[in-house]
Amino acid sequence: MTMISRRDLLIGAGAGLIGAPAILRAQQLFTAFPFRLGIASGDPSHDGFVIWTRLCPDPFDEHGGMPTAPVDVDWVVYEDEAMRRVAQKGVERAWPELGHSIHVEISGLQPDRPYWYRFMVGREKTVLGRTRTMPLPGKPLAHIRFGVAGCQHYEDGYFTAFDHLSREDVAFVWHYGDYIYEDRARQVNYGRDGSPRVHVRDHVGTDCYTIGDYRRRYAQYKMDPDLQSAHLAAPWFTTFDDHEVVDNWTATTSPYQSRPELAAIRRAAAMQAYYEHMPLRRSSMPTGGSMQLYRRAQFGDLLKAHFLDTRQYRSAQPCTGSFEPICAGVADPRPTVLGDAQEAWLREGLSAKDSHWNLIAQQVMMMPLDRRTGAGPAELRNMDSWGGYDAARERLLGSLDGLGNIVVMTGDEHQNFAGELRRDAGRGKAVAVELVTTSISSGGNQWIKPEAARYIKAANPFLRYSSDRRGYVLCDVTPTRWQASFRGVDQITARGGAISTLATATIEHGRPALRIS
């Protein structure tokens, strides 16, 4: 395999002054700006982080418009925004096997401070990104602020909320999943309540099955300027949900493919593309169609975050569909959401008691919400949530009982919800609080009928708040109080939506209860 070196690129950039072969190499390599997908940082620790980019001059080509050869890329991390003080620099190789993506794992930096970074190939340079290191684990910490976001369906609206999030002063962003949607363009689409959605813009390409399909879809999303702005402003922790692979997949099963071996091929392609486009560490690189995504981070003595994976190890959904009356399978003691190993890992992490707060960051609602929007003969639940796995939920809530410092944060619902996590299917003792973050764009402008929202709230006494706006959540955490601000934009089907705080949820340390203001 031929190596394209930095020297080749620099020579090629010299145009008329250099020999024709070198010029030809450079022209063939980059037919357009190679950093069109932007840059990002992620998985921050007390002494470093990952910085990411992908060389992609032709975003809708299967190989990004790149040759099938490795390319060396320069990177620099600065101590100041003026780029006068270099903290570290080096060269990273972009491999065609990974779509010419780059994941540089930085370490050895100072804790709890901002840094700036960029990439260069020849004369091509990226914009300057801002990131930061986290506080030392165990060090007394008075406050941390972070953002939560996810569910960004490209066709449903503009990513205006990301533009607003980029202006918030946060230590990090946790993206809970559904970074892309895998289906083809659908000019006519409907929400969960059957109402038609406004169609704003089209997906390029068909439904995603191959690595080329998924790469094209990520490239389209990554070129969105609002999403790029949010990545430029802060480091992210990322986890996937279902649409990064296919709607409602669990482990080796897909509701749209009866043959597990074919579903596994699609899953492997999807996971490779996910890794190629996220600022993840090498420990998360997929192998054999699976990837290590659940992980833990600690921020001083204030907060420990447990980032879960509720897809790869989950038992198949019970009943016959997503929003269904409860069937016998919901009470089956054998199914799992996390798998035995991840359950044990979580219990061990929670038992350490070395932080004021524990964040359980996961994808699908834990509250067993009755979804009936009017009088009906039987309780209705979302089987693609913990609502379809009563025994697994009870096992987890049992391990939380008595801790008094657990906040569960969730996405997937395309609405904001806040409520108490009670044992015995929501009828027993409260052991934690759950905060559900709305979508960036999925669902479009307000799509829940007010009377349906009122009925759901009345039917679920553990539910304290819900709202139907697109946006994100900001969490301000101190040793004694957790405050979550539900931020929403007034519309996303046209550009320029305004942001406001819809409500604020407050949790006092030691009390698994909510106050909404």
XYZ file of C-alpha atoms in Angstrom:
517
model
C 0.000 0.000 0.000
C 1.439 3.373 -1.010
C 1.944 5.925 1.781
C 1.015 9.556 1.120
C 3.445 11.470 3.330
C 3.319 15.030 4.584
C 6.332 15.756 2.412
C 4.415 14.643 -0.696
C 1.559 16.939 0.258
C 3.769 19.903 0.973
C 5.616 19.371 -2.301
C 2.329 19.067 -4.159
C 1.114 22.320 -2.599
C 3.972 24.142 -4.262
C 2.130 24.058 -7.617
C 4.249 25.496 -10.448
C 7.546 25.357 -8.557
C 7.704 21.594 -8.171
C 7.876 18.634 -10.564
C 4.687 17.370 -12.169
C 4.473 13.929 -10.444
C 4.281 15.446 -6.967
C 1.705 17.998 -8.089
C -0.387 15.216 -9.575
C -0.326 13.267 -6.321
C -1.583 16.192 -4.301
C -4.275 17.116 -6.820
C -5.539 13.543 -6.926
C -5.574 13.317 -3.139
C -7.695 16.380 -2.384
C -10.178 17.489 -5.014
C -11.806 19.684 -2.331
C -11.255 20.803 1.254
C -10.505 17.558 3.179
C -11.909 18.598 6.583
C -15.517 19.157 5.512
C -16.860 16.989 8.350
C -15.337 19.230 11.000
C -13.405 18.275 14.107
C -14.394 17.063 17.570
C -13.015 16.075 20.954
C -14.291 13.524 23.407
C -13.875 11.105 26.297
C -12.047 13.722 28.407
C -10.080 12.663 31.481
C -8.125 14.644 34.074
C -5.007 14.685 31.872
C -6.264 14.442 28.311
C -8.940 13.679 25.742
C -9.438 12.349 22.220
C -9.304 14.689 19.239
C -11.013 13.529 16.043
C -11.375 14.347 12.389
C -11.896 12.502 9.115
C -10.356 13.313 5.751
C -13.357 13.525 3.441
C -13.149 15.867 0.438
C -16.139 14.135 -1.216
C -18.598 13.393 1.609
C -21.088 11.373 -0.450
C -18.514 9.041 -1.953
C -18.160 5.668 -0.220
C -14.489 6.364 0.483
C -14.881 10.090 1.085
C -13.110 10.975 -2.135
C -9.854 9.606 -0.738
C -7.354 7.182 -2.314
C -6.906 3.733 -0.813
C -3.674 4.724 0.914
C -2.750 5.921 4.406
C -2.173 9.651 4.888
C -0.166 11.366 7.634
C -1.940 14.244 9.386
C -0.363 16.826 11.719
C -2.148 17.794 14.933
C -1.448 20.434 17.570
C -2.898 21.064 21.033
C -2.457 24.614 22.343
C -2.590 26.090 25.827
C -4.114 29.330 24.550
C -6.661 30.360 21.973
C -4.116 32.630 20.292
C -2.079 29.488 19.463
C 1.149 30.899 20.922
C 1.860 28.120 23.437
C 1.986 24.545 22.146
C 1.068 21.918 24.739
C 1.635 18.896 22.473
C 1.903 18.141 18.780
C 2.433 15.114 16.597
C 1.515 13.159 13.509
C -1.317 10.635 13.233
C -1.897 8.265 10.363
C -5.321 8.235 8.713
C -6.007 4.691 7.498
C -8.355 3.822 4.628
C -9.584 0.833 6.634
C -11.175 3.368 9.017
C -12.419 5.750 6.347
C -9.370 8.004 6.880
C -10.669 8.941 10.330
C -8.257 9.978 13.075
C -8.539 9.414 16.820
C -5.602 10.991 18.690
C -5.524 10.068 22.391
C -3.856 12.906 24.297
C -2.491 12.457 27.832
C -0.073 14.229 30.166
C -1.910 17.565 30.249
C -2.875 19.686 33.257
C -6.225 18.901 34.911
C -9.383 21.020 34.864
C -8.473 23.596 32.235
C -9.295 24.464 28.610
C -7.147 23.589 25.595
C -7.434 24.311 21.880
C -6.575 22.037 18.953
C -6.452 21.757 15.159
C -5.351 19.427 12.336
C -3.258 20.114 9.221
C -2.442 18.275 6.002
C -0.027 20.158 3.778
C -1.451 23.642 3.478
C -4.956 22.536 4.483
C -5.900 23.461 8.075
C -8.993 22.976 10.203
C -10.666 25.608 12.309
C -9.613 25.803 15.947
C -11.545 23.627 18.383
C -11.938 24.165 22.130
C -11.852 21.311 24.602
C -10.834 20.773 28.216
C -9.505 18.335 30.754
C -11.589 17.272 33.734
C -10.887 17.754 37.475
C -8.675 15.196 39.214
C -10.683 12.215 40.547
C -11.207 12.612 44.268
C -10.292 16.306 44.399
C -12.865 18.481 46.208
C -15.078 20.084 43.572
C -17.774 22.669 44.262
C -19.578 22.705 40.915
C -19.745 21.173 37.457
C -21.984 21.992 34.523
C -22.689 19.742 31.562
C -25.135 19.401 28.679
C -27.247 16.467 27.488
C -28.551 16.086 23.922
C -29.450 13.561 21.230
C -32.057 12.333 18.724
C -31.327 14.512 15.698
C -33.396 13.416 12.725
C -32.057 15.379 9.762
C -35.332 15.405 7.834
C -37.472 16.592 10.754
C -35.816 19.967 11.233
C -32.741 22.119 11.650
C -30.229 21.501 14.409
C -30.801 24.954 15.881
C -30.581 23.634 19.437
C -26.968 22.603 18.825
C -26.132 26.175 17.844
C -27.549 27.369 21.175
C -25.795 24.567 23.073
C -22.466 25.664 21.589
C -22.880 28.981 23.427
C -23.474 27.415 26.836
C -20.501 27.200 29.190
C -20.309 23.452 29.857
C -17.473 21.154 30.927
C -18.728 18.435 28.573
C -21.706 17.240 26.554
C -23.180 13.771 26.848
C -24.851 12.628 23.635
C -27.250 9.820 24.505
C -27.701 8.430 20.993
C -29.560 8.533 17.681
C -26.798 10.657 16.186
C -28.046 9.644 12.734
C -31.230 8.074 11.389
C -30.700 5.141 9.075
C -33.721 5.321 6.773
C -33.993 6.766 3.272
C -35.587 10.085 2.423
C -39.301 10.110 3.236
C -41.126 13.197 2.044
C -44.208 11.998 3.938
C -43.693 10.940 7.542
C -45.805 10.612 10.680
C -45.184 10.988 14.388
C -45.973 8.469 17.100
C -49.445 9.962 17.522
C -50.219 9.549 13.815
C -50.007 13.231 12.941
C -47.992 14.214 9.823
C -44.585 15.820 10.317
C -43.331 18.827 8.401
C -40.660 17.618 5.991
C -37.688 19.998 6.116
C -34.798 18.387 4.206
C -33.876 15.078 2.576
C -31.534 12.294 3.492
C -29.053 11.497 0.719
C -29.020 7.840 -0.290
C -31.176 4.884 0.565
C -31.648 2.934 3.797
C -28.283 2.212 5.415
C -27.018 -1.373 5.152
C -23.353 -1.227 4.111
C -20.354 0.661 5.431
C -20.628 3.000 2.436
C -24.278 3.742 3.256
C -23.517 4.581 6.878
C -20.458 6.672 6.001
C -22.550 8.726 3.580
C -25.210 9.315 6.234
C -22.718 10.384 8.908
C -21.052 12.700 6.396
C -24.369 14.398 5.667
C -25.079 14.940 9.358
C -21.511 15.976 10.157
C -21.619 18.770 7.577
C -24.435 20.492 9.463
C -22.932 23.795 10.745
C -24.881 23.789 14.020
C -23.691 20.286 14.888
C -20.118 21.260 14.016
C -20.380 24.302 16.304
C -21.465 22.177 19.254
C -18.538 19.805 18.714
C -16.106 22.741 18.479
C -17.196 24.191 21.821
C -16.676 21.299 24.277
C -15.644 17.640 24.573
C -18.358 15.000 24.202
C -19.070 11.619 25.693
C -21.055 9.630 23.122
C -23.124 6.451 23.232
C -25.369 4.964 20.572
C -29.024 4.016 20.756
C -30.922 2.256 17.969
C -30.931 4.435 14.846
C -27.154 4.272 14.499
C -27.863 0.664 13.443
C -31.589 0.162 12.774
C -34.758 1.151 14.595
C -35.445 -0.920 17.734
C -32.553 -3.386 17.343
C -31.477 -5.410 20.370
C -28.330 -7.557 20.552
C -28.478 -9.815 17.473
C -32.115 -9.167 16.581
C -33.753 -6.641 14.287
C -37.512 -6.200 13.812
C -36.844 -5.885 10.075
C -34.613 -8.927 9.547
C -35.599 -12.472 10.529
C -32.116 -13.878 9.868
C -29.711 -13.002 12.734
C -26.616 -13.557 10.598
C -27.754 -10.842 8.172
C -28.654 -8.503 11.015
C -25.123 -9.059 12.364
C -23.573 -7.957 9.054
C -25.547 -4.717 9.136
C -24.666 -4.158 12.799
C -20.938 -4.620 12.097
C -21.011 -2.027 9.303
C -22.956 0.393 11.490
C -20.588 0.057 14.427
C -17.519 0.606 12.282
C -19.063 3.774 10.849
C -20.046 4.931 14.346
C -16.477 4.552 15.579
C -15.105 6.269 12.483
C -17.193 9.371 13.177
C -17.070 9.712 16.978
C -14.258 11.030 19.227
C -13.830 7.649 20.948
C -10.761 5.975 22.407
C -9.093 2.988 20.796
C -10.617 0.776 23.518
C -13.985 1.305 21.799
C -12.828 0.237 18.334
C -15.246 -2.454 17.062
C -14.096 -6.048 16.795
C -16.233 -8.851 15.423
C -19.328 -6.686 15.144
C -19.293 -5.500 18.762
C -17.693 -2.609 20.627
C -16.940 -1.686 24.227
C -19.084 1.350 24.830
C -20.083 1.290 28.491
C -17.496 3.147 30.522
C -17.051 5.386 33.552
C -15.699 8.862 34.281
C -15.165 10.634 37.588
C -15.114 14.395 38.104
C -13.369 15.323 41.342
C -15.254 14.074 44.387
C -18.488 15.550 43.056
C -19.752 13.326 40.247
C -19.203 9.845 38.888
C -20.780 9.141 35.494
C -21.649 5.617 34.368
C -22.291 5.620 30.602
C -24.395 2.561 29.797
C -25.064 0.526 26.660
C -28.701 -0.584 26.570
C -28.582 -2.150 23.076
C -25.752 -4.634 22.581
C -26.629 -6.982 25.452
C -30.409 -6.587 25.665
C -32.800 -9.479 25.308
C -35.300 -9.298 22.451
C -38.355 -7.140 23.065
C -41.386 -8.863 24.568
C -44.885 -8.704 23.073
C -45.308 -7.909 19.392
C -44.353 -4.257 18.932
C -43.058 -1.079 20.560
C -46.190 0.560 22.000
C -48.267 -2.389 23.164
C -50.472 -3.588 26.030
C -48.501 -5.490 28.650
C -48.027 -9.160 27.763
C -46.720 -12.045 29.850
C -43.170 -11.516 28.574
C -42.867 -8.225 30.466
C -42.840 -10.125 33.779
C -40.402 -12.826 32.629
C -37.481 -12.857 35.127
C -34.907 -13.983 32.539
C -34.628 -11.068 30.038
C -32.002 -8.384 30.582
C -31.388 -4.851 29.377
C -27.712 -4.518 30.325
C -26.477 -8.096 30.317
C -24.925 -9.812 33.339
C -21.427 -8.339 32.959
C -22.617 -4.743 32.608
C -25.065 -5.134 35.504
C -22.233 -6.341 37.752
C -19.946 -3.550 36.527
C -22.593 -0.943 37.369
C -23.277 -2.376 40.835
C -19.559 -2.346 41.585
C -19.183 1.264 40.474
C -22.158 2.454 42.515
C -20.976 0.630 45.651
C -17.664 2.555 45.765
C -19.348 5.601 47.379
C -16.474 7.893 46.370
C -18.510 10.771 44.922
C -21.369 12.986 46.066
C -23.476 12.071 43.033
C -23.804 9.174 40.612
C -25.034 9.826 37.082
C -26.456 6.804 35.266
C -26.345 7.964 31.646
C -28.400 5.652 29.445
C -30.651 5.583 26.416
C -34.241 4.463 27.042
C -36.797 5.446 29.654
C -36.601 3.584 32.954
C -39.918 4.768 34.389
C -42.674 2.216 33.556
C -44.844 4.863 31.934
C -48.423 3.962 31.057
C -48.715 5.395 27.529
C -52.507 5.428 27.240
C -53.714 8.802 26.008
C -57.315 8.108 26.900
C -59.508 5.484 28.498
C -58.379 2.007 27.442
C -58.781 -1.606 28.523
C -55.113 -2.282 29.387
C -51.941 -0.479 30.411
C -49.877 0.512 27.387
C -46.078 0.615 27.498
C -43.139 1.255 25.201
C -41.574 -2.206 24.874
C -38.409 -0.621 23.475
C -37.663 0.772 26.936
C -37.192 -0.590 30.454
C -41.005 -0.695 30.510
C -40.795 -4.044 28.694
C -38.379 -5.571 31.236
C -39.885 -5.437 34.723
C -37.483 -7.902 36.361
C -34.380 -6.189 34.970
C -35.645 -2.804 36.151
C -36.427 -4.136 39.618
C -32.944 -5.657 39.912
C -31.375 -2.316 39.067
C -33.650 -0.263 41.328
C -32.915 -2.683 44.146
C -29.209 -1.883 43.845
C -30.009 1.861 44.020
C -32.145 1.602 47.144
C -30.639 3.565 50.035
C -27.948 5.392 48.063
C -29.809 8.704 47.803
C -27.447 10.174 45.219
C -28.581 8.659 41.899
C -29.782 10.659 38.904
C -30.690 8.646 35.810
C -30.551 10.578 32.552
C -32.225 9.278 29.432
C -33.128 10.225 25.866
C -35.057 8.511 23.042
C -38.526 9.873 23.840
C -38.404 13.131 21.800
C -39.939 14.846 24.828
C -38.825 16.048 28.227
C -39.897 13.992 31.226
C -38.937 14.150 34.897
C -40.089 11.715 37.531
C -39.275 9.463 40.448
C -38.009 5.924 39.957
C -40.179 3.851 42.263
C -39.922 0.158 42.929
C -42.753 -2.302 42.274
C -43.573 -1.005 38.775
C -43.824 2.599 39.927
C -46.059 1.951 42.929
C -43.454 1.497 45.669
C -40.563 3.309 47.294
C -38.717 6.031 45.370
C -35.007 5.205 45.085
C -33.780 7.644 42.394
C -34.820 10.353 39.962
C -35.005 10.115 36.167
C -34.600 13.083 33.824
C -35.452 12.480 30.165
C -33.986 14.898 27.614
C -35.969 15.873 24.542
C -34.687 15.611 20.971
C -32.601 18.057 18.965
C -34.977 17.716 16.005
C -36.718 14.310 15.975
C -40.480 14.750 15.970
C -40.351 18.223 14.476
C -42.138 21.160 16.069
C -44.497 20.400 18.935
C -46.126 17.098 18.015
C -47.800 15.831 21.233
C -51.454 16.741 21.616
C -51.951 18.618 24.926
C -54.838 16.413 26.014
C -52.693 13.299 25.528
C -49.901 14.780 27.653
C -52.361 15.646 30.422
C -53.812 12.135 30.430
C -50.374 10.488 30.622
C -49.333 12.718 33.513
C -52.538 11.959 35.424
C -52.158 8.201 34.858
C -48.570 8.089 36.156
C -48.299 9.536 39.694
C -44.492 9.191 39.721
C -44.252 11.569 36.728
C -43.670 15.168 37.799
C -43.094 17.008 34.514
C -43.281 16.683 30.748
C -42.975 19.080 27.821
C -42.920 18.903 24.054
C -40.227 21.166 22.601
C -36.933 20.381 20.876
C -33.758 21.256 22.747
C -31.377 19.945 25.398
C -30.801 19.848 29.159
C -28.207 21.721 31.205
C -27.188 20.197 34.531
C -25.631 22.286 37.309
C -24.341 20.022 40.069
C -23.049 20.956 43.531
C -22.434 18.691 46.564
C -25.906 19.449 47.939
C -28.050 20.039 44.847
C -28.593 18.878 41.268
C -30.391 21.382 39.047
C -31.498 20.472 35.531
C -32.712 23.184 33.156
C -34.911 21.980 30.279
C -33.973 24.268 27.394
C -36.252 24.413 24.359
C -36.383 26.190 20.998
C -39.657 27.635 19.790
C -39.450 25.979 16.330
C -37.030 23.968 14.181
C -38.748 23.744 10.775
C -37.293 27.143 9.861
C -33.957 28.589 10.873
C -33.514 31.061 13.700
C -35.515 29.398 16.500
C -35.206 31.152 19.875
C -34.125 29.305 23.025
C -35.700 29.544 26.491
C -35.784 27.613 29.755
C -39.033 25.648 29.868
C -38.677 24.394 33.445
C -36.059 23.581 36.066
C -35.909 20.363 38.076
C -34.109 20.417 41.420
C -32.955 17.350 43.376
C -31.562 17.689 46.891
C -28.738 15.334 47.798
C -30.009 12.365 49.818
C -33.639 12.748 48.682
C -34.855 10.899 45.561
C -37.527 13.512 44.873
C -38.072 16.355 42.410
C -39.035 19.981 42.709
C -40.152 21.583 39.441
C -40.072 25.330 38.951
